Amino acid sequence: MFRSKTSTRLNGLLGVGLTLGTADALAAWTLNLSPGVTPISRAVFDLHTLLMWVCVVIAIGVFGVMFWSIFHHRKSRGAVPAKFTHSTIVEVVWTTIPFLILVGTAIPATKAIILMEETGEAADMTIKVTGYQWKWKYEYLDEDISFFSNLAATSRDVRNGGDPRGVKNYLLEVDNELVVPVNKRIRFLITADDVLHSWWIPAFGMKRDAIPGFMNEMWASIDTPGTYRGQCAELCGKDHGYMPIVVVAKSEVEYRQWVAGKQGAARAEQAAAGKTWNKAELLARGEQVYNTSCAACHQANGAGLPGVFPAITGSAVAIGPQDAHLDIVMNGKKGTAMQAFAAQLSDTDIAAVVSYQRNALGNSVGDSVQPSDVKAKRR
Amino acid sequence: MNTASNHDAHGPKSGIMRWITTTNHKDIGNMYLIVALAMFFVGGAMAMVIRAELFQPGLQLVNPHFFNQMTTLHALIMVFGAVMPAFVGFANWQVPLMIGAPDMALPRLNNWSFWLLPFAAVMLVSTLFMEGGAPAAGWTMYPPLVQQTGDAFPFLIFTVHLLGMSSILGAINIIVTIVNMRAPGMTLLKMPMFVWTWLITAFLLIAVMPVFAGAVTMLLTDQYFGTSFFNTAGGGDPVLFQHLFWFFGHPEVYIMILPSFGVISQVIPTFARKPLFGYASMVYATAAIAFLSFIVWAHHMFTVGMPISGQLYFMYATVLIAVPTGVKVFNWLATMWRGSMTFETPMLFALGVVVMFTFGGFTGVMMGTAPTDVQYHDSYFIVAHFHYTLVSGAVFSVFCGAYYWLPKWTGYMYDEKLGKLHFWLTAISFNVLFFPQHFLGLAGMPRRIPDYALQFADWNMVSSIGGFAFGLAQLIFLWVVIKAVRGGEPASDEVWEGADGLEWTLSSPPPYHSFNEAPKVS
Ligand SMILES: [Cu+2]
């Protein structure tokens, strides 16, 4: 354990010197924004470049004068202090010129804001994005598709102490990607369920806060197929760093295929809720659900985080009556981080995870919960 | 000034009671500076935890919840425990000396405003040991997240109340002192720039601290008394808190930076041996910055979903601040121009401020521009920006002022060699620490995350190495201060060849009651 840690550390140190030349590090020493793949991101990139050069030119001028003075007007070179203390002309000039430069940069900036806010124009499709602690929910309002997008298991498995090197797209991979067509005007409606989040894909040049009770809007029209990654940008609690965003932009045809596949899977899921599950099936599925939806707070081993998130192991609720257990999982607890999972998980998932909590993680109540029990409780 | 002469009869009390009951501006100034220095190291230790965890990808040292506690406390402690008290310490020492007064106008209030501070600081740090840990929702305390704080929640709010009270009382004292106790002949437009900047800062404090206290009290009632100011379910609006917070928070950054400008405006003329260029425009620029600071707050909120008109207004108003700030920088350059410069440690730090704060100003204009801010916002770019303004702006100015005035305060010259070493190590490690964070932000790394994707690994490691070096370099400062307090080459009254002002007419160290007879200013 200790040895492996030191060696990764050493590798890392060497990495500073060596990875410059190797292929997989090409992205690593990135210096600048990417121009992105939407009209907005390009406008923002151009404005960013303009501002940067304006700053560079002013900096060269100002610091040039300063260092020239530092070099020449020093006592050790026999400089004798001049007597002047002000000059109205000079002062008016150096108030006016910066003002004019700012006016010059404000014009393209104003245009870019207007471009960003063109949300009124008819969109080809609308996707509602909801931030949760700590995952995203995507709803395709025109297609009747909706799903949650969690940190991928590959990243989750190493995030507590493992070595992430070698994990592909560490912390930037999800279990369900947001799939969209290219060259369509997509309207995103952004909100949150619990605390503030912020939906940010750098390649789209846009970031919008997700605010509970409010609906924010942004738009994108992606011109290049590809996979675009981002992260939640507003501090949202413990796992703020673990709620990535992955958008896959596909051609219209591939997108339609994906939609058909998603809708088929939803029907299959509904059918599965009708059957009776045996306990082994429930526990296997429950473990999966627990690890994606509950372990962030209650921890993978059920121990919780004292004072913040209660333990499931030995919890009076988890080993008590089924009904109360189902109740807190489905309806959450107002004013705490415990969410109402009735709105997030299917009947099967809830039945599975409750069964799992009752019969694993050190608990052994012995009973199990069926999807039909959950359905009955939904009323 | 009759009462002042009565004080001659007694010097300081002895023992611990001297410090608890003191009403002397120098004693209180010392205590502020000691608390500031101690909190600088506490907050700095937390920054070391942050940089150590971010040294490489993966979680090695702390869990994410503790990481968030560290970022939150680091910011709160550095802002309210280190930078602000340091400048209040400077004000306590220097304002009476610079305006020719025997002491502050309200000495008992002065004692009280100081003593609130250590209790607030201890209370804040003690939250680390409470059930649920310290506050972890960021120093901005945005609801609803802040309402998930454990037992620490009410202590956080009460800490803010205490700090706010302390600041307001201190500010009142400074204003009353400056307005009433100037030596005969010192008209407002003859006051040293440091006094001017503090006068304006004190008004800012009085204006915004109550707003902050009110906002956090609303959080408290939302949490415990069933109100719904910020709770959507009850008809409230979480964004309202952001407006209130930044109505305080934006002037707050000027509360930290205006006294810095004041220090720099004292130091540069001294070491250029030439009077401050454009004194009057400096005063007006300071006032203009203070005024603008009240009407730009929502540039911290360009991503919350504002109407176009709101974004445009806040963008224009924000970038406008570059004009008076530019005037200040140009005035400093013109002060150096055709001067006769030497480069003792205070001057080095002052030049460091001029270069690196200006750099932070450039990124400030980039971020004040709303469309680009949408990319930079909440990324490491902003982390880099505000450390360029608050560390190489405010903290460097604290070092600058400390080196500049230490000989006056202690009566001994500090160790110039060590001072210069401190400057160079600090300046270089600072840039290694924060410059790469611009790249990280532009590459898409969000702020306030304990672990990151692999493409951010290289620059994070560079940044952490800079961070450790920066932390170590500060131990030199501690040593220089201790050394200068304990002895050394005696300082003359004037201390610096080019020094100008009333404080340099007194002995080094000055007598316990500064000016018993008001000096005449012509
Ligand atoms: Cu989030």
XYZ file of N, CA, C and O in Angstrom, chain A residues 72-224:
612
model
N 16.760 53.005 -15.152
C 17.499 54.262 -15.358
C 17.406 55.233 -14.201
O 18.338 55.983 -13.947
N 16.265 55.250 -13.499
C 16.077 56.279 -12.483
C 16.361 55.728 -11.100
O 15.555 55.829 -10.199
N 17.532 55.126 -10.973
C 17.864 54.590 -9.664
C 18.994 55.409 -9.051
O 19.833 55.962 -9.761
N 18.981 55.442 -7.748
C 19.957 56.275 -7.055
C 21.366 55.807 -7.359
O 22.281 56.610 -7.519
N 21.528 54.483 -7.458
C 22.878 53.958 -7.665
C 23.459 54.399 -9.005
O 24.657 54.322 -9.215
N 22.615 54.837 -9.919
C 23.119 55.370 -11.181
C 23.197 56.890 -11.133
O 23.312 57.546 -12.175
N 23.076 57.432 -9.946
C 23.251 58.866 -9.769
C 22.035 59.694 -10.152
O 22.146 60.896 -10.355
N 20.857 59.063 -10.260
C 19.660 59.817 -10.637
C 19.317 60.832 -9.556
O 19.397 60.536 -8.369
N 18.959 62.023 -9.998
C 18.544 63.075 -9.076
C 17.043 63.237 -9.244
O 16.557 63.331 -10.364
N 16.270 63.214 -8.133
C 14.808 63.255 -8.289
C 14.337 64.553 -8.937
O 14.808 65.631 -8.586
N 13.398 64.397 -9.884
C 12.780 65.571 -10.493
C 11.784 66.156 -9.511
O 11.502 65.565 -8.472
N 11.243 67.321 -9.842
C 10.395 68.011 -8.877
C 8.911 67.957 -9.222
O 8.066 68.327 -8.424
N 8.559 67.493 -10.463
C 7.152 67.601 -10.882
C 6.237 66.739 -10.006
O 6.628 65.695 -9.525
N 4.994 67.204 -9.806
C 4.048 66.441 -8.979
C 2.737 66.179 -9.688
O 1.947 65.362 -9.222
N 2.435 66.885 -10.745
C 1.263 66.514 -11.526
C 1.311 67.180 -12.884
O 2.157 68.035 -13.134
N 0.404 66.721 -13.754
C 0.330 67.294 -15.078
C -1.065 67.008 -15.595
O -1.421 65.864 -15.844
N -1.855 68.069 -15.686
C -3.265 67.868 -16.024
C -3.419 67.175 -17.369
O -4.222 66.260 -17.517
N -2.618 67.585 -18.339
C -2.768 67.002 -19.678
C -2.551 65.499 -19.632
O -3.371 64.707 -20.099
N -1.424 65.097 -19.041
C -1.120 63.672 -18.984
C -2.236 62.920 -18.268
O -2.670 61.851 -18.689
N -2.726 63.498 -17.185
C -3.753 62.798 -16.416
C -5.052 62.655 -17.204
O -5.722 61.618 -17.127
N -5.389 63.684 -17.975
C -6.596 63.564 -18.802
C -6.379 62.489 -19.867
O -7.248 61.656 -20.124
N -5.197 62.454 -20.437
C -4.922 61.471 -21.489
C -5.037 60.061 -20.937
O -5.706 59.195 -21.510
N -4.413 59.815 -19.786
C -4.445 58.423 -19.335
C -5.742 58.051 -18.615
O -5.901 56.956 -18.140
N -6.674 58.986 -18.528
C -8.033 58.611 -18.138
C -8.850 58.308 -19.390
O -9.674 57.398 -19.398
N -8.624 59.091 -20.431
C -9.452 58.962 -21.630
C -9.116 57.721 -22.443
O -10.009 57.004 -22.885
N -7.815 57.468 -22.621
C -7.449 56.354 -23.502
C -7.980 55.014 -22.990
O -8.620 54.275 -23.741
N -7.782 54.687 -21.703
C -8.362 53.417 -21.241
C -9.866 53.370 -21.432
O -10.425 52.338 -21.803
N -10.508 54.520 -21.240
C -11.959 54.548 -21.429
C -12.315 54.176 -22.865
O -13.200 53.359 -23.110
N -11.582 54.746 -23.814
C -11.883 54.446 -25.218
C -11.609 52.984 -25.545
O -12.359 52.344 -26.286
N -10.527 52.433 -24.970
C -10.245 51.013 -25.214
C -11.395 50.162 -24.697
O -11.852 49.228 -25.365
N -11.902 50.525 -23.517
C -13.013 49.746 -22.952
C -14.250 49.830 -23.836
O -14.953 48.840 -24.035
N -14.510 51.017 -24.363
C -15.648 51.135 -25.274
C -15.424 50.206 -26.465
O -16.331 49.494 -26.917
N -14.177 50.157 -26.936
C -13.860 49.292 -28.070
C -14.116 47.820 -27.791
O -14.622 47.101 -28.651
N -13.812 47.362 -26.603
C -14.046 45.941 -26.308
C -15.505 45.691 -25.926
O -15.997 44.583 -26.059
N -16.192 46.738 -25.461
C -17.583 46.531 -25.032
C -18.491 46.252 -26.216
O -19.518 45.589 -26.080
N -18.106 46.726 -27.411
C -18.985 46.526 -28.577
C -19.086 45.040 -28.946
O -20.197 44.494 -28.968
N -17.960 44.330 -29.188
C -18.117 42.896 -29.464
C -18.699 42.134 -28.277
O -19.422 41.154 -28.469
N -18.423 42.609 -27.063
C -18.969 41.917 -25.880
C -20.492 42.018 -25.875
O -21.189 41.051 -25.576
N -20.999 43.195 -26.212
C -22.446 43.372 -26.247
C -23.065 42.443 -27.288
O -24.082 41.790 -27.054
N -22.401 42.363 -28.453
C -22.918 41.467 -29.506
C -22.952 40.026 -29.014
O -23.914 39.297 -29.271
N -21.900 39.627 -28.307
C -21.839 38.235 -27.848
C -22.947 37.947 -26.841
O -23.557 36.874 -26.864
N -23.231 38.910 -25.971
C -24.318 38.689 -24.998
C -25.638 38.503 -25.730
O -26.427 37.616 -25.422
N -25.840 39.349 -26.748
C -27.115 39.252 -27.468
C -27.220 37.889 -28.152
O -28.269 37.251 -28.138
N -26.108 37.407 -28.700
C -26.110 36.078 -29.323
C -26.469 34.991 -28.301
O -27.274 34.110 -28.562
N -25.842 35.088 -27.121
C -26.094 34.080 -26.086
C -27.545 34.040 -25.672
O -28.089 32.986 -25.362
N -28.148 35.210 -25.637
C -29.492 35.295 -25.066
C -30.578 35.144 -26.117
O -31.748 35.385 -25.837
N -30.207 34.737 -27.321
C -31.218 34.547 -28.371
C -32.037 33.298 -28.090
O -32.173 32.424 -28.949
N -32.580 33.188 -26.918
C -33.273 31.954 -26.587
C -34.687 31.956 -27.128
O -35.348 30.926 -27.150
N -35.160 33.104 -27.559
C -36.537 33.172 -28.035
C -36.754 32.449 -29.350
O -37.826 31.923 -29.626
N -35.704 32.398 -30.168
C -35.845 31.787 -31.487
C -36.313 30.328 -31.367
O -35.932 29.628 -30.449
N -37.114 29.889 -32.333
C -37.702 28.551 -32.249
C -36.613 27.492 -32.168
O -35.698 27.462 -32.987
N -36.720 26.619 -31.179
C -35.724 25.566 -31.025
C -36.220 24.308 -31.713
O -37.420 24.086 -31.853
N -35.271 23.459 -32.178
C -35.659 22.193 -32.794
C -36.015 21.168 -31.731
O -36.767 20.239 -31.990
N -35.439 21.280 -30.577
C -35.774 20.351 -29.504
C -35.456 20.978 -28.161
O -34.693 21.936 -28.075
N -36.067 20.441 -27.109
C -35.872 21.003 -25.770
C -35.485 19.885 -24.812
O -36.115 18.830 -24.794
N -34.443 20.153 -24.045
C -34.012 19.180 -23.038
C -34.015 19.868 -21.687
O -33.450 20.949 -21.530
N -34.672 19.233 -20.734
C -34.679 19.795 -19.389
C -33.567 19.121 -18.588
O -33.460 17.892 -18.561
N -32.740 19.934 -17.954
C -31.611 19.438 -17.178
C -31.866 19.770 -15.715
O -32.117 20.924 -15.382
N -31.837 18.763 -14.852
C -32.062 19.027 -13.433
C -30.862 18.551 -12.628
O -30.444 17.399 -12.765
N -30.304 19.426 -11.814
C -29.178 19.052 -10.969
C -29.665 18.462 -9.662
O -30.608 18.983 -9.047
N -29.060 17.369 -9.275
C -29.343 16.732 -7.987
C -28.012 16.571 -7.280
O -26.968 16.528 -7.912
N -28.036 16.402 -5.977
C -26.817 16.001 -5.270
C -26.619 14.511 -5.523
O -27.345 13.701 -4.954
N -25.775 14.023 -6.276
C -24.803 14.575 -7.154
C -24.873 13.854 -8.463
O -24.135 12.918 -8.727
N -25.847 14.249 -9.247
C -26.072 13.646 -10.560
C -26.950 14.596 -11.361
O -27.482 15.564 -10.817
N -27.071 14.303 -12.644
C -27.920 15.130 -13.495
C -29.075 14.298 -14.003
O -28.927 13.109 -14.265
N -30.227 14.945 -14.148
C -31.348 14.271 -14.781
C -31.623 14.979 -16.097
O -31.656 16.207 -16.148
N -31.798 14.186 -17.157
C -32.087 14.760 -18.471
C -33.463 14.308 -18.920
O -33.765 13.121 -18.899
N -34.282 15.244 -19.338
C -35.606 14.913 -19.865
C -35.731 15.501 -21.258
O -35.590 16.712 -21.442
N -35.998 14.622 -22.215
C -36.231 15.073 -23.592
C -37.707 15.384 -23.703
O -38.525 14.485 -23.779
N -38.049 16.658 -23.689
C -39.452 17.014 -23.561
C -40.267 16.603 -24.777
O -41.465 16.400 -24.692
N -39.607 16.432 -25.951
C -40.379 16.071 -27.141
C -40.428 14.560 -27.358
O -41.137 14.085 -28.224
N -39.629 13.797 -26.622
C -39.494 12.378 -26.930
C -39.979 11.472 -25.803
O -39.932 10.261 -25.926
N -40.387 12.032 -24.692
C -40.780 11.208 -23.561
C -39.641 10.300 -23.099
O -39.832 9.134 -22.818
N -38.437 10.847 -23.107
C -37.297 10.086 -22.598
C -36.785 10.838 -21.382
O -36.699 12.064 -21.411
N -36.466 10.120 -20.329
C -35.853 10.795 -19.200
C -34.988 9.807 -18.437
O -35.330 8.632 -18.311
N -33.843 10.272 -17.996
C -32.952 9.370 -17.265
C -31.969 10.176 -16.427
O -31.815 11.381 -16.626
N -31.327 9.477 -15.500
C -30.302 10.106 -14.663
C -28.932 9.801 -15.225
O -28.719 8.767 -15.847
N -28.013 10.701 -14.981
C -26.658 10.521 -15.466
C -25.723 10.641 -14.253
O -25.597 11.704 -13.654
N -25.103 9.522 -13.890
C -24.226 9.476 -12.702
C -22.774 9.315 -13.121
O -22.487 8.857 -14.230
N -21.883 9.598 -12.210
C -20.464 9.315 -12.418
C -20.316 7.832 -12.779
O -20.930 6.966 -12.143
N -19.482 7.544 -13.781
C -19.323 6.154 -14.210
C -18.656 5.324 -13.129
O -17.859 5.825 -12.333
N -18.986 4.022 -13.138
C -18.455 3.119 -12.107
C -16.933 3.051 -12.150
O -16.283 2.934 -11.103
N -16.337 3.184 -13.350
C -14.870 3.099 -13.444
C -14.205 4.169 -12.585
O -13.201 3.920 -11.923
N -14.772 5.363 -12.592
C -14.205 6.438 -11.765
C -14.588 6.245 -10.304
O -13.782 6.452 -9.404
N -15.837 5.828 -10.090
C -16.325 5.696 -8.723
C -15.499 4.673 -7.951
O -15.203 4.842 -6.772
N -15.102 3.600 -8.659
C -14.390 2.537 -7.968
C -13.025 2.958 -7.447
O -12.522 2.384 -6.490
N -12.397 3.939 -8.090
C -11.065 4.318 -7.610
C -11.071 5.626 -6.844
O -10.047 6.036 -6.312
N -12.225 6.280 -6.768
C -12.165 7.639 -6.204
C -11.804 7.651 -4.733
O -11.325 8.648 -4.229
N -12.038 6.568 -4.032
C -11.668 6.586 -2.619
C -10.338 5.889 -2.385
O -10.284 4.776 -1.892
N -9.276 6.537 -2.792
C -7.978 6.006 -2.423
C -7.272 5.227 -3.512
O -6.090 4.971 -3.405
N -7.956 4.832 -4.579
C -7.281 4.094 -5.648
C -6.423 5.014 -6.492
O -6.357 6.215 -6.254
N -5.763 4.424 -7.482
C -4.935 5.241 -8.362
C -5.693 5.503 -9.657
O -5.973 4.589 -10.415
N -6.027 6.747 -9.911
C -6.849 7.042 -11.079
C -6.079 6.982 -12.396
O -6.691 6.964 -13.451
N -4.770 6.979 -12.345
C -4.036 6.951 -13.615
C -4.377 5.663 -14.329
O -4.361 4.592 -13.738
N -4.688 5.755 -15.583
C -5.068 4.556 -16.310
C -6.578 4.411 -16.414
O -7.071 3.654 -17.231
N -7.343 5.137 -15.571
C -8.794 5.115 -15.744
C -9.123 6.081 -16.873
O -8.751 7.247 -16.823
N -9.817 5.551 -17.881
C -10.105 6.387 -19.037
C -11.087 7.487 -18.643
O -12.090 7.226 -17.987
N -10.808 8.718 -18.999
C -11.678 9.859 -18.692
C -12.068 9.918 -17.223
O -13.229 10.127 -16.888
N -11.088 9.733 -16.371
C -11.337 9.753 -14.936
C -12.132 10.999 -14.541
O -11.762 12.118 -14.906
N -13.230 10.779 -13.841
C -14.146 11.823 -13.359
C -14.878 12.576 -14.468
O -15.608 13.524 -14.185
N -14.650 12.170 -15.703
C -15.355 12.843 -16.798
C -16.155 11.833 -17.605
O -16.404 12.016 -18.791
N -16.569 10.748 -16.971
C -17.316 9.699 -17.654
C -18.586 9.452 -16.861
O -18.570 9.527 -15.633
N -19.702 9.199 -17.583
C -20.967 8.948 -16.884
C -21.554 7.616 -17.333
O -21.119 7.038 -18.327
N -22.559 7.163 -16.569
C -23.202 5.907 -16.979
C -24.177 6.129 -18.135
O -24.261 5.312 -19.039
N -24.916 7.236 -18.132
C -25.833 7.526 -19.243
C -25.497 8.894 -19.822
O -25.676 9.907 -19.159
N -25.048 8.885 -21.069
C -24.683 10.157 -21.677
C -25.908 10.862 -22.224
O -26.903 10.233 -22.553
N -25.767 12.175 -22.330
C -26.809 12.957 -22.992
C -26.498 12.903 -24.485
O -25.442 13.364 -24.911
N -27.415 12.323 -25.262
C -27.169 12.186 -26.700
C -28.018 13.206 -27.439
O -29.209 13.355 -27.156
N -27.398 13.929 -28.354
C -28.131 14.966 -29.102
C -27.710 14.931 -30.564
O -26.627 14.444 -30.889
N -28.551 15.443 -31.434
C -28.179 15.518 -32.847
C -27.336 16.760 -33.129
O -27.461 17.767 -32.427
N -26.475 16.687 -34.140
C -25.704 17.870 -34.533
C -26.572 18.784 -35.386
O -27.590 18.359 -35.945
N -26.110 20.037 -35.450
C -26.750 21.035 -36.312
C -28.235 21.236 -36.050
O -28.998 21.536 -36.951
N -28.662 20.996 -34.840
C -30.035 21.314 -34.460
C -29.946 22.354 -33.360
O -29.039 22.324 -32.524
N -30.897 23.232 -33.363
C -30.909 24.227 -32.306
C -31.563 23.610 -31.072
O -32.753 23.323 -31.056
N -30.742 23.395 -30.043
C -31.237 22.717 -28.849
C -31.431 23.740 -27.750
O -30.549 24.549 -27.467
N -32.599 23.665 -27.130
C -32.875 24.575 -26.031
C -32.742 23.765 -24.743
O -33.334 22.695 -24.605
N -31.919 24.252 -23.838
C -31.757 23.586 -22.550
C -32.498 24.377 -21.484
O -32.329 25.594 -21.385
N -33.327 23.679 -20.725
C -33.985 24.311 -19.587
C -33.295 23.753 -18.354
O -33.238 22.537 -18.163
N -32.764 24.640 -17.527
C -31.887 24.160 -16.458
C -32.453 24.519 -15.096
O -32.782 25.674 -14.832
N -32.541 23.517 -14.249
C -33.034 23.763 -12.899
C -32.372 22.767 -11.949
O -31.523 21.983 -12.369
N -32.710 22.861 -10.673
C -32.119 21.945 -9.698
C -33.187 21.478 -8.751
O -34.256 22.090 -8.626
N -32.893 20.376 -8.103
C -33.875 19.782 -7.204
C -33.581 20.120 -5.751
O -34.479 20.244 -4.937
N -32.299 20.283 -5.407
C -31.955 20.429 -3.996
C -31.186 21.722 -3.719
O -31.678 22.626 -3.102
N -29.930 21.765 -4.177
C -29.104 22.956 -3.941
C -28.706 23.506 -5.308
O -29.096 22.968 -6.335
N -27.900 24.569 -5.303
C -27.449 25.133 -6.578
C -26.453 24.191 -7.245
O -25.619 23.584 -6.570
N -26.553 24.074 -8.545
C -25.527 23.432 -9.361
C -25.306 24.355 -10.550
O -25.955 25.391 -10.656
N -24.394 23.984 -11.432
C -24.216 24.794 -12.622
C -23.790 23.887 -13.759
O -22.863 23.093 -13.613
N -24.512 23.979 -14.862
C -24.304 23.047 -15.976
C -23.329 23.670 -16.959
O -23.626 24.697 -17.575
N -22.181 23.057 -17.097
C -21.099 23.687 -17.865
C -20.436 22.695 -18.801
O -19.887 21.690 -18.364
N -20.499 23.014 -20.087
C -19.705 22.284 -21.079
C -18.818 23.326 -21.745
O -19.295 24.157 -22.511
N -17.511 23.321 -21.456
C -16.657 24.356 -22.027
C -16.765 24.452 -23.555
O -16.769 25.550 -24.103
N -16.916 23.310 -24.221
C -16.941 23.356 -25.688
C -18.195 24.032 -26.227
O -18.253 24.377 -27.405
N -19.210 24.228 -25.385
C -20.411 24.935 -25.840
C -20.348 26.429 -25.497
O -21.240 27.186 -25.833
N -19.314 26.817 -24.755
C -19.179 28.228 -24.403
C -20.258 28.708 -23.451
O -20.500 29.908 -23.343
N -20.923 27.801 -22.785
C -22.029 28.225 -21.925
C -22.018 27.514 -20.594
O -21.609 26.362 -20.487
N -22.497 28.240 -19.620
C -22.630 27.699 -18.276
C -23.852 28.389 -17.697
O -24.005 29.600 -17.847
N -24.750 27.616 -17.130
C -25.911 28.243 -16.503
C -26.135 27.608 -15.140
O -26.053 26.394 -14.984
N -26.425 28.437 -14.155
C -26.687 27.913 -12.826
C -28.007 27.166 -12.806
O -28.975 27.590 -13.434
N -28.012 26.069 -12.069
C -29.231 25.297 -11.865
C -29.743 25.663 -10.481
O -29.057 25.441 -9.489
N -30.924 26.266 -10.445
C -31.419 26.851 -9.198
C -32.754 26.216 -8.845
O -33.666 26.223 -9.673
N -32.890 25.644 -7.646
C -34.157 25.004 -7.307
C -35.298 26.005 -7.381
O -35.196 27.115 -6.861
N -36.361 25.619 -8.046
C -37.531 26.479 -8.126
C -37.493 27.475 -9.268
O -38.458 28.188 -9.490
N -36.377 27.552 -9.975
C -36.275 28.487 -11.081
C -35.826 27.737 -12.333
O -35.159 26.721 -12.243
N -36.213 28.259 -13.489
C -35.864 27.603 -14.736
C -34.971 28.538 -15.538
O -35.383 29.629 -15.901
N -33.736 28.127 -15.763
C -32.837 28.918 -16.595
C -32.806 28.347 -18.001
O -33.120 27.176 -18.207
N -32.368 29.183 -18.925
C -32.399 28.759 -20.311
C -31.058 28.980 -20.961
O -30.383 29.964 -20.676
N -30.633 28.068 -21.827
C -29.506 28.356 -22.709
C -29.703 27.570 -23.993
O -30.540 26.667 -24.052
N -28.959 27.909 -25.006
C -29.122 27.151 -26.245
C -27.776 26.793 -26.823
O -26.752 27.397 -26.515
N -27.800 25.746 -27.689
C -26.581 25.332 -28.364
C -26.962 24.732 -29.700
O -28.048 24.171 -29.851
N -26.062 24.900 -30.643
C -26.223 24.227 -31.924
C -24.844 23.692 -32.260
O -23.938 24.453 -32.576
N -24.692 22.376 -32.153
C -23.361 21.782 -32.205
C -23.036 21.441 -33.652
O -23.826 20.770 -34.309
N -21.884 21.892 -34.144
C -21.631 21.672 -35.567
C -20.703 20.499 -35.855
O -20.493 20.156 -37.009
N -20.125 19.869 -34.832
C -19.218 18.755 -35.081
C -19.632 17.569 -34.223
O -19.777 17.722 -33.010
